PDB file of C-alpha atoms and ligand atoms in Angstrom:
ATOM      1  CA  MET X   1      -0.111   0.115  -0.019  1.00 42.00           C
ATOM      2  CA  THR X   2       1.197   3.337  -0.329  1.00 46.00           C
ATOM      3  CA  MET X   3       2.557   3.961   3.367  1.00 53.00           C
ATOM      4  CA  THR X   4       4.904   1.270   3.304  1.00 50.00           C
ATOM      5  CA  LYS X   5       7.769   3.465   1.646  1.00 60.00           C
ATOM      6  CA  LYS X   6       9.577   5.516   3.998  1.00 92.00           C
ATOM      7  CA  TYR X   7       9.319   8.661   2.243  1.00 98.00           C
ATOM      8  CA  PHE X   8       7.315  10.419  -0.251  1.00 98.00           C
ATOM      9  CA  LEU X   9       7.470  13.037  -2.501  1.00 98.00           C
ATOM     10  CA  ALA X  10       4.181  14.709  -3.601  1.00 98.00           C
ATOM     11  CA  PRO X  11       4.495  17.295  -6.666  1.00 98.00           C
ATOM     12  CA  SER X  12       1.588  19.875  -6.300  1.00 98.00           C
ATOM     13  CA  ILE X  13      -0.307  19.592  -9.735  1.00 98.00           C
ATOM     14  CA  ILE X  14      -1.777  23.074  -9.480  1.00 97.00           C
ATOM     15  CA  ALA X  15       1.554  24.396 -10.269  1.00 97.00           C
ATOM     16  CA  ALA X  16       1.633  22.338 -13.181  1.00 97.00           C
ATOM     17  CA  ASP X  17       0.438  23.447 -16.860  1.00 94.00           C
ATOM     18  CA  PHE X  18      -3.302  22.587 -16.618  1.00 93.00           C
ATOM     19  CA  ALA X  19      -3.508  22.578 -20.570  1.00 95.00           C
ATOM     20  CA  ASN X  20      -0.695  19.907 -20.600  1.00 96.00           C
ATOM     21  CA  LEU X  21      -2.081  17.829 -17.556  1.00 96.00           C
ATOM     22  CA  ALA X  22      -1.003  14.417 -19.065  1.00 97.00           C
ATOM     23  CA  LYS X  23       2.537  15.546 -19.989  1.00 98.00           C
ATOM     24  CA  ALA X  24       2.801  16.937 -16.651  1.00 98.00           C
ATOM     25  CA  LEU X  25       1.584  13.511 -14.751  1.00 98.00           C
ATOM     26  CA  LYS X  26       3.911  11.897 -17.229  1.00 98.00           C
ATOM     27  CA  THR X  27       7.050  13.768 -16.130  1.00 98.00           C
ATOM     28  CA  CYS X  28       5.937  13.259 -12.669  1.00 98.00           C
ATOM     29  CA  GLU X  29       6.083   9.442 -12.986  1.00 98.00           C
ATOM     30  CA  ALA X  30       9.417   9.614 -14.817  1.00 98.00           C
ATOM     31  CA  ALA X  31      11.052  11.823 -12.401  1.00 98.00           C
ATOM     32  CA  GLY X  32      10.331   9.634  -9.472  1.00 97.00           C
ATOM     33  CA  ALA X  33       7.426  11.327  -7.493  1.00 98.00           C
ATOM     34  CA  ASP X  34       6.034   9.047  -5.485  1.00 98.00           C
ATOM     35  CA  TRP X  35       2.202  10.810  -5.111  1.00 98.00           C
ATOM     36  CA  ILE X  36       0.397  13.488  -6.954  1.00 98.00           C
ATOM     37  CA  HIS X  37      -0.717  16.140  -4.620  1.00 98.00           C
ATOM     38  CA  VAL X  38      -4.168  18.052  -5.806  1.00 98.00           C
ATOM     39  CA  ASP X  39      -4.803  21.069  -4.022  1.00 98.00           C
ATOM     40  CA  VAL X  40      -8.840  21.114  -4.064  1.00 98.00           C
ATOM     41  CA  MET X  41      -9.807  25.057  -3.383  1.00 98.00           C
ATOM     42  CA  ASP X  42     -13.509  26.414  -3.030  1.00 98.00           C
ATOM     43  CA  GLY X  43     -13.335  30.024  -2.876  1.00 98.00           C
ATOM     44  CA  HIS X  44     -14.821  30.020   0.358  1.00 98.00           C
ATOM     45  CA  PHE X  45     -12.153  28.248   2.792  1.00 98.00           C
ATOM     46  CA  VAL X  46      -9.620  29.705   1.122  1.00 98.00           C
ATOM     47  CA  PRO X  47     -10.193  32.844  -1.442  1.00 97.00           C
ATOM     48  CA  THR X  48      -9.125  30.711  -4.654  1.00 96.00           C
ATOM     49  CA  ILE X  49     -10.925  28.443  -6.589  1.00 97.00           C
ATOM     50  CA  THR X  50      -8.743  25.677  -8.294  1.00 97.00           C
ATOM     51  CA  ILE X  51     -10.285  22.404  -9.114  1.00 94.00           C
ATOM     52  CA  GLY X  52     -12.861  19.862  -8.222  1.00 97.00           C
ATOM     53  CA  PRO X  53     -13.863  15.902  -8.607  1.00 98.00           C
ATOM     54  CA  LEU X  54     -14.290  16.036 -12.454  1.00 97.00           C
ATOM     55  CA  PHE X  55     -10.614  17.315 -12.640  1.00 97.00           C
ATOM     56  CA  VAL X  56      -9.392  14.806 -10.102  1.00 98.00           C
ATOM     57  CA  GLU X  57     -11.025  11.855 -12.325  1.00 98.00           C
ATOM     58  CA  ALA X  58      -9.168  13.221 -15.148  1.00 97.00           C
ATOM     59  CA  ILE X  59      -5.988  13.143 -13.214  1.00 98.00           C
ATOM     60  CA  LYS X  60      -6.898   9.625 -12.237  1.00 98.00           C
ATOM     61  CA  ARG X  61      -7.333   8.444 -15.724  1.00 98.00           C
ATOM     62  CA  ASN X  62      -3.711   9.758 -16.697  1.00 98.00           C
ATOM     63  CA  THR X  63      -1.345   8.501 -14.106  1.00 98.00           C
ATOM     64  CA  GLN X  64      -0.968   5.157 -11.635  1.00 97.00           C
ATOM     65  CA  LEU X  65       0.452   7.523  -9.245  1.00 98.00           C
ATOM     66  CA  PRO X  66      -1.864   7.897  -5.727  1.00 98.00           C
ATOM     67  CA  LEU X  67      -3.550  11.041  -5.606  1.00 98.00           C
ATOM     68  CA  ASP X  68      -3.200  12.810  -2.627  1.00 99.00           C
ATOM     69  CA  VAL X  69      -5.989  15.220  -2.159  1.00 99.00           C
ATOM     70  CA  HIS X  70      -5.951  18.207  -0.055  1.00 98.00           C
ATOM     71  CA  LEU X  71      -9.488  19.636   0.869  1.00 98.00           C
ATOM     72  CA  MET X  72      -9.378  23.290   1.345  1.00 98.00           C
ATOM     73  CA  ILE X  73     -13.242  23.774   1.620  1.00 98.00           C
ATOM     74  CA  GLU X  74     -16.070  24.223   3.569  1.00 98.00           C
ATOM     75  CA  ASN X  75     -18.010  21.403   4.861  1.00 98.00           C
ATOM     76  CA  PRO X  76     -15.928  18.900   3.650  1.00 98.00           C
ATOM     77  CA  GLU X  77     -17.908  16.163   4.844  1.00 98.00           C
ATOM     78  CA  ALA X  78     -20.542  16.641   2.250  1.00 98.00           C
ATOM     79  CA  GLN X  79     -17.854  16.339  -0.473  1.00 98.00           C
ATOM     80  CA  VAL X  80     -15.544  13.528   0.610  1.00 98.00           C
ATOM     81  CA  GLU X  81     -17.664  10.853  -1.619  1.00 98.00           C
ATOM     82  CA  ALA X  82     -17.284  12.778  -4.723  1.00 98.00           C
ATOM     83  CA  TYR X  83     -13.539  12.839  -4.109  1.00 98.00           C
ATOM     84  CA  ALA X  84     -13.284   9.028  -3.205  1.00 98.00           C
ATOM     85  CA  ARG X  85     -15.111   8.042  -6.308  1.00 98.00           C
ATOM     86  CA  ALA X  86     -12.793  10.446  -8.627  1.00 98.00           C
ATOM     87  CA  GLY X  87     -10.119   8.164  -7.359  1.00 98.00           C
ATOM     88  CA  ALA X  88      -8.741   9.969  -4.340  1.00 98.00           C
ATOM     89  CA  THR X  89      -6.053   7.708  -2.451  1.00 98.00           C
ATOM     90  CA  HIS X  90      -5.520  10.084   0.532  1.00 98.00           C
ATOM     91  CA  ILE X  91      -8.084  12.931   1.373  1.00 99.00           C
ATOM     92  CA  THR X  92      -6.777  15.195   4.026  1.00 99.00           C
ATOM     93  CA  VAL X  93      -9.440  17.776   5.550  1.00 99.00           C
ATOM     94  CA  HIS X  94      -8.836  20.682   7.672  1.00 98.00           C
ATOM     95  CA  ALA X  95      -9.944  20.775  11.104  1.00 98.00           C
ATOM     96  CA  GLU X  96     -11.080  24.342  10.934  1.00 98.00           C
ATOM     97  CA  ALA X  97     -13.877  23.031   8.355  1.00 98.00           C
ATOM     98  CA  CYS X  98     -14.834  20.139   9.994  1.00 98.00           C
ATOM     99  CA  LYS X  99     -17.673  19.364  12.649  1.00 97.00           C
ATOM    100  CA  SER X 100     -15.825  16.502  13.780  1.00 98.00           C
ATOM    101  CA  VAL X 101     -12.585  16.105  12.659  1.00 98.00           C
ATOM    102  CA  LYS X 102     -12.521  12.367  14.284  1.00 98.00           C
ATOM    103  CA  GLN X 103     -15.737  11.434  12.210  1.00 98.00           C
ATOM    104  CA  ALA X 104     -14.367  13.071   9.159  1.00 98.00           C
ATOM    105  CA  VAL X 105     -11.315  10.570   9.275  1.00 98.00           C
ATOM    106  CA  ARG X 106     -13.987   7.732  10.028  1.00 98.00           C
ATOM    107  CA  GLN X 107     -15.953   8.862   7.081  1.00 98.00           C
ATOM    108  CA  ILE X 108     -13.033   8.823   4.718  1.00 99.00           C
ATOM    109  CA  GLN X 109     -11.815   5.530   5.941  1.00 98.00           C
ATOM    110  CA  ALA X 110     -15.221   4.065   5.546  1.00 98.00           C
ATOM    111  CA  LEU X 111     -14.895   5.235   1.805  1.00 98.00           C
ATOM    112  CA  GLY X 112     -11.891   3.000   1.085  1.00 98.00           C
ATOM    113  CA  CYS X 113      -9.286   5.767   1.013  1.00 99.00           C
ATOM    114  CA  LYS X 114      -6.577   6.900   3.647  1.00 98.00           C
ATOM    115  CA  ALA X 115      -7.554   9.679   5.654  1.00 99.00           C
ATOM    116  CA  GLY X 116      -5.368  12.896   6.561  1.00 99.00           C
ATOM    117  CA  VAL X 117      -5.895  15.521   8.613  1.00 98.00           C
ATOM    118  CA  THR X 118      -4.539  19.331   8.630  1.00 99.00           C
ATOM    119  CA  LEU X 119      -4.611  22.663  10.019  1.00 98.00           C
ATOM    120  CA  ARG X 120      -3.799  26.239   9.288  1.00 98.00           C
ATOM    121  CA  PRO X 121      -0.421  27.258  10.748  1.00 98.00           C
ATOM    122  CA  SER X 122      -2.581  29.648  12.960  1.00 98.00           C
ATOM    123  CA  THR X 123      -4.702  26.867  14.300  1.00 98.00           C
ATOM    124  CA  PRO X 124      -3.338  25.039  17.572  1.00 98.00           C
ATOM    125  CA  VAL X 125      -2.575  21.725  17.250  1.00 98.00           C
ATOM    126  CA  SER X 126      -5.104  20.583  20.014  1.00 98.00           C
ATOM    127  CA  LYS X 127      -7.878  21.165  17.187  1.00 98.00           C
ATOM    128  CA  ILE X 128      -6.446  17.952  15.404  1.00 98.00           C
ATOM    129  CA  ARG X 129      -5.845  15.715  18.777  1.00 98.00           C
ATOM    130  CA  PRO X 130      -8.867  13.657  18.705  1.00 97.00           C
ATOM    131  CA  ALA X 131      -7.552  12.372  15.236  1.00 98.00           C
ATOM    132  CA  LEU X 132      -4.353  11.630  15.685  1.00 98.00           C
ATOM    133  CA  PRO X 133      -4.758   8.427  16.927  1.00 98.00           C
ATOM    134  CA  ILE X 134      -6.423   7.095  14.084  1.00 98.00           C
ATOM    135  CA  ALA X 135      -5.675   9.182  11.152  1.00 98.00           C
ATOM    136  CA  ASP X 136      -3.426   7.777   7.889  1.00 98.00           C
ATOM    137  CA  LEU X 137      -1.691  11.232   7.428  1.00 98.00           C
ATOM    138  CA  ILE X 138      -1.013  14.179   9.164  1.00 98.00           C
ATOM    139  CA  LEU X 139      -0.339  17.212   7.053  1.00 99.00           C
ATOM    140  CA  VAL X 140       1.513  20.449   8.614  1.00 99.00           C
ATOM    141  CA  MET X 141       0.791  23.418   6.517  1.00 98.00           C
ATOM    142  CA  SER X 142       4.342  25.541   6.318  1.00 98.00           C
ATOM    143  CA  VAL X 143       2.483  28.493   4.581  1.00 98.00           C
ATOM    144  CA  ASN X 144      -1.243  29.635   4.777  1.00 98.00           C
ATOM    145  CA  PRO X 145      -3.444  27.536   2.535  1.00 98.00           C
ATOM    146  CA  GLY X 146      -4.702  29.484  -0.572  1.00 96.00           C
ATOM    147  CA  PHE X 147      -1.749  29.531  -3.350  1.00 93.00           C
ATOM    148  CA  SER X 148       1.403  27.837  -4.503  1.00 93.00           C
ATOM    149  CA  GLY X 149       4.523  29.653  -4.423  1.00 93.00           C
ATOM    150  CA  GLN X 150       4.787  31.598  -0.858  1.00 96.00           C
ATOM    151  CA  ALA X 151       7.576  31.692   1.675  1.00 97.00           C
ATOM    152  CA  PHE X 152       8.002  28.985   3.976  1.00 98.00           C
ATOM    153  CA  MET X 153       7.328  29.487   7.944  1.00 98.00           C
ATOM    154  CA  PRO X 154      10.134  28.186   9.824  1.00 98.00           C
ATOM    155  CA  GLU X 155       8.365  28.152  12.816  1.00 98.00           C
ATOM    156  CA  MET X 156       6.602  25.121  11.717  1.00 98.00           C
ATOM    157  CA  VAL X 157       9.820  23.074  11.723  1.00 98.00           C
ATOM    158  CA  LYS X 158       9.045  22.924  15.734  1.00 98.00           C
ATOM    159  CA  ARG X 159       5.318  22.074  15.138  1.00 98.00           C
ATOM    160  CA  VAL X 160       6.582  19.215  12.850  1.00 98.00           C
ATOM    161  CA  SER X 161       9.080  17.993  15.413  1.00 98.00           C
ATOM    162  CA  GLU X 162       6.562  18.043  18.218  1.00 98.00           C
ATOM    163  CA  LEU X 163       4.205  16.082  16.233  1.00 98.00           C
ATOM    164  CA  ARG X 164       6.655  13.763  15.310  1.00 98.00           C
ATOM    165  CA  LYS X 165       6.855  12.847  19.207  1.00 98.00           C
ATOM    166  CA  THR X 166       3.226  12.753  19.270  1.00 98.00           C
ATOM    167  CA  LEU X 167       2.902  10.321  16.220  1.00 98.00           C
ATOM    168  CA  ASP X 168       5.436   7.787  17.435  1.00 97.00           C
ATOM    169  CA  ALA X 169       3.904   7.446  20.707  1.00 97.00           C
ATOM    170  CA  LEU X 170       0.326   7.400  19.710  1.00 96.00           C
ATOM    171  CA  ASN X 171       0.133   6.425  15.988  1.00 97.00           C
ATOM    172  CA  PRO X 172       3.942   5.734  14.595  1.00 96.00           C
ATOM    173  CA  LYS X 173       2.555   4.480  10.911  1.00 96.00           C
ATOM    174  CA  ALA X 174       0.905   7.747   9.952  1.00 98.00           C
ATOM    175  CA  ALA X 175       2.606   9.702   7.320  1.00 98.00           C
ATOM    176  CA  LEU X 176       3.792  12.963   8.349  1.00 98.00           C
ATOM    177  CA  GLU X 177       3.276  15.522   5.448  1.00 98.00           C
ATOM    178  CA  VAL X 178       4.445  19.012   4.975  1.00 99.00           C
ATOM    179  CA  ASP X 179       3.133  21.355   2.505  1.00 98.00           C
ATOM    180  CA  GLY X 180       4.002  24.942   1.637  1.00 98.00           C
ATOM    181  CA  GLY X 181       7.267  26.505   0.359  1.00 98.00           C
ATOM    182  CA  ILE X 182       8.992  23.263   0.312  1.00 98.00           C
ATOM    183  CA  ASN X 183      12.067  23.491  -1.720  1.00 98.00           C
ATOM    184  CA  LEU X 184      15.870  22.013  -1.603  1.00 98.00           C
ATOM    185  CA  GLN X 185      16.614  24.356   1.671  1.00 98.00           C
ATOM    186  CA  THR X 186      13.474  23.678   3.428  1.00 98.00           C
ATOM    187  CA  LEU X 187      12.985  20.161   2.656  1.00 98.00           C
ATOM    188  CA  PRO X 188      16.113  18.841   4.724  1.00 98.00           C
ATOM    189  CA  LEU X 189      15.117  20.884   7.576  1.00 98.00           C
ATOM    190  CA  MET X 190      11.173  19.356   7.746  1.00 98.00           C
ATOM    191  CA  LYS X 191      12.904  15.854   7.178  1.00 98.00           C
ATOM    192  CA  ALA X 192      15.462  16.408  10.052  1.00 98.00           C
ATOM    193  CA  ALA X 193      12.786  17.286  12.235  1.00 98.00           C
ATOM    194  CA  GLY X 194      10.513  14.021  11.464  1.00 98.00           C
ATOM    195  CA  ALA X 195       8.505  14.755   8.211  1.00 98.00           C
ATOM    196  CA  ASN X 196       8.271  11.568   5.909  1.00 98.00           C
ATOM    197  CA  ALA X 197       6.026  13.154   3.015  1.00 98.00           C
ATOM    198  CA  PHE X 198       6.727  16.315   1.204  1.00 98.00           C
ATOM    199  CA  VAL X 199       4.552  18.578  -1.066  1.00 98.00           C
ATOM    200  CA  ALA X 200       6.163  20.657  -3.700  1.00 98.00           C
ATOM    201  CA  GLY X 201       4.881  22.867  -5.902  1.00 98.00           C
ATOM    202  CA  ASN X 202       6.773  25.913  -7.160  1.00 98.00           C
ATOM    203  CA  ALA X 203      10.202  23.941  -6.628  1.00 98.00           C
ATOM    204  CA  ALA X 204       9.111  20.884  -8.627  1.00 98.00           C
ATOM    205  CA  PHE X 205       7.118  22.498 -11.578  1.00 98.00           C
ATOM    206  CA  LYS X 206       8.960  26.082 -11.953  1.00 97.00           C
ATOM    207  CA  HIS X 207      12.398  24.778 -11.666  1.00 97.00           C
ATOM    208  CA  PRO X 208      14.644  26.773 -14.392  1.00 97.00           C
ATOM    209  CA  LYS X 209      15.320  23.593 -16.001  1.00 97.00           C
ATOM    210  CA  GLY X 210      12.104  22.315 -16.076  1.00 96.00           C
ATOM    211  CA  PRO X 211       9.771  19.961 -13.815  1.00 98.00           C
ATOM    212  CA  LYS X 212      11.506  16.569 -14.707  1.00 98.00           C
ATOM    213  CA  VAL X 213      14.758  18.162 -13.116  1.00 98.00           C
ATOM    214  CA  GLY X 214      13.084  19.835 -10.415  1.00 98.00           C
ATOM    215  CA  ILE X 215      11.364  17.105  -9.084  1.00 98.00           C
ATOM    216  CA  CYS X 216      14.483  14.927  -9.587  1.00 98.00           C
ATOM    217  CA  GLU X 217      16.417  17.417  -7.348  1.00 98.00           C
ATOM    218  CA  LEU X 218      14.114  17.073  -4.451  1.00 98.00           C
ATOM    219  CA  ARG X 219      13.437  13.425  -4.816  1.00 98.00           C
ATOM    220  CA  LYS X 220      17.235  12.668  -4.375  1.00 97.00           C
ATOM    221  CA  LEU X 221      17.341  14.342  -0.699  1.00 98.00           C
ATOM    222  CA  LEU X 222      14.791  11.433   0.355  1.00 96.00           C
TER     223      LEU X 222
HETATM  224  C1  LIG K   1      -1.402  25.506  -0.794  1.00 67.32           C
HETATM  225  C2  LIG K   1      -1.312  24.375  -1.136  1.00 67.32           C
HETATM  226  C3  LIG K   1       0.045  23.905  -1.486  1.00 67.32           C
HETATM  227  C4  LIG K   1       0.983  24.621  -2.623  1.00 67.32           C
HETATM  228  C5  LIG K   1       2.445  23.990  -2.638  1.00 67.32           C
HETATM  229  O1  LIG K   1      -2.320  26.250  -0.192  1.00 67.32           O
HETATM  230  O2  LIG K   1      -1.678  23.641  -0.152  1.00 67.32           O
HETATM  231  O3  LIG K   1      -0.100  22.347  -1.890  1.00 67.32           O
HETATM  232  O4  LIG K   1       0.410  24.478  -3.918  1.00 67.32           O
HETATM  233  O5  LIG K   1       3.078  24.926  -3.414  1.00 67.32           O
HETATM  234  P1  LIG K   1       4.269  25.494  -2.961  1.00 67.32           P
HETATM  235  O6  LIG K   1       5.602  24.614  -2.998  1.00 67.32           O
HETATM  236  O7  LIG K   1       4.923  26.286  -4.160  1.00 67.32           O
HETATM  237  O8  LIG K   1       4.297  26.344  -1.860  1.00 67.32           O
HETATM  238 ZN1  LIG K   2      -1.752  21.009  -0.364  1.00 67.32          ZN
END
């Protein structure tokens, strides 16, 4: 299954050229990406609108890689089934948007997907605490959700090391993923702090030598 490897690189597809989606996905595969990170934004939970289930289904048809779907949307409980049907492997929800983060995890797992929980940098970790023993993935945001290409927030390194300790005690099989401003400089900091899954948008797709080099260079650090 997807969690048996030790480290995972997840290029964020919203930073790719949407008009050449199939090509971007092939590049990810050829360059050694482990998952495809899919940022779903609804214009309410975050100001931006990106993609919905139809687009996820199109991604699914064009890659063998697991789809790591990050829902930045209001009322995610009403939408998770559509993303599960569209082919998501992991579905990650924001604690700020869930009625009960623990119930949302159970709902996602009952749909046959791996369940992730996440939170804004300004939200205290206590918000996801009830889900930590049962989630398959914990995502630490190192930027405010909403856009690719923002600056990494170094104070989130400490959040990762604290969560690493908590998960080692409570749920050592869960993936600890980081998202936002991950590049050749910041990835090693998060890896040393105990993260094992790394989302990269700009550093992967906007590399001056092209996405293949961008993804390969990041993957070499894992
Ligand atoms: C931010 C998204 C990220 C974003 C990452 O709201 O969740 O996944 O696409 O992009 P970079 O790596 O450029 O910060
Ligand atoms: Zn994301």
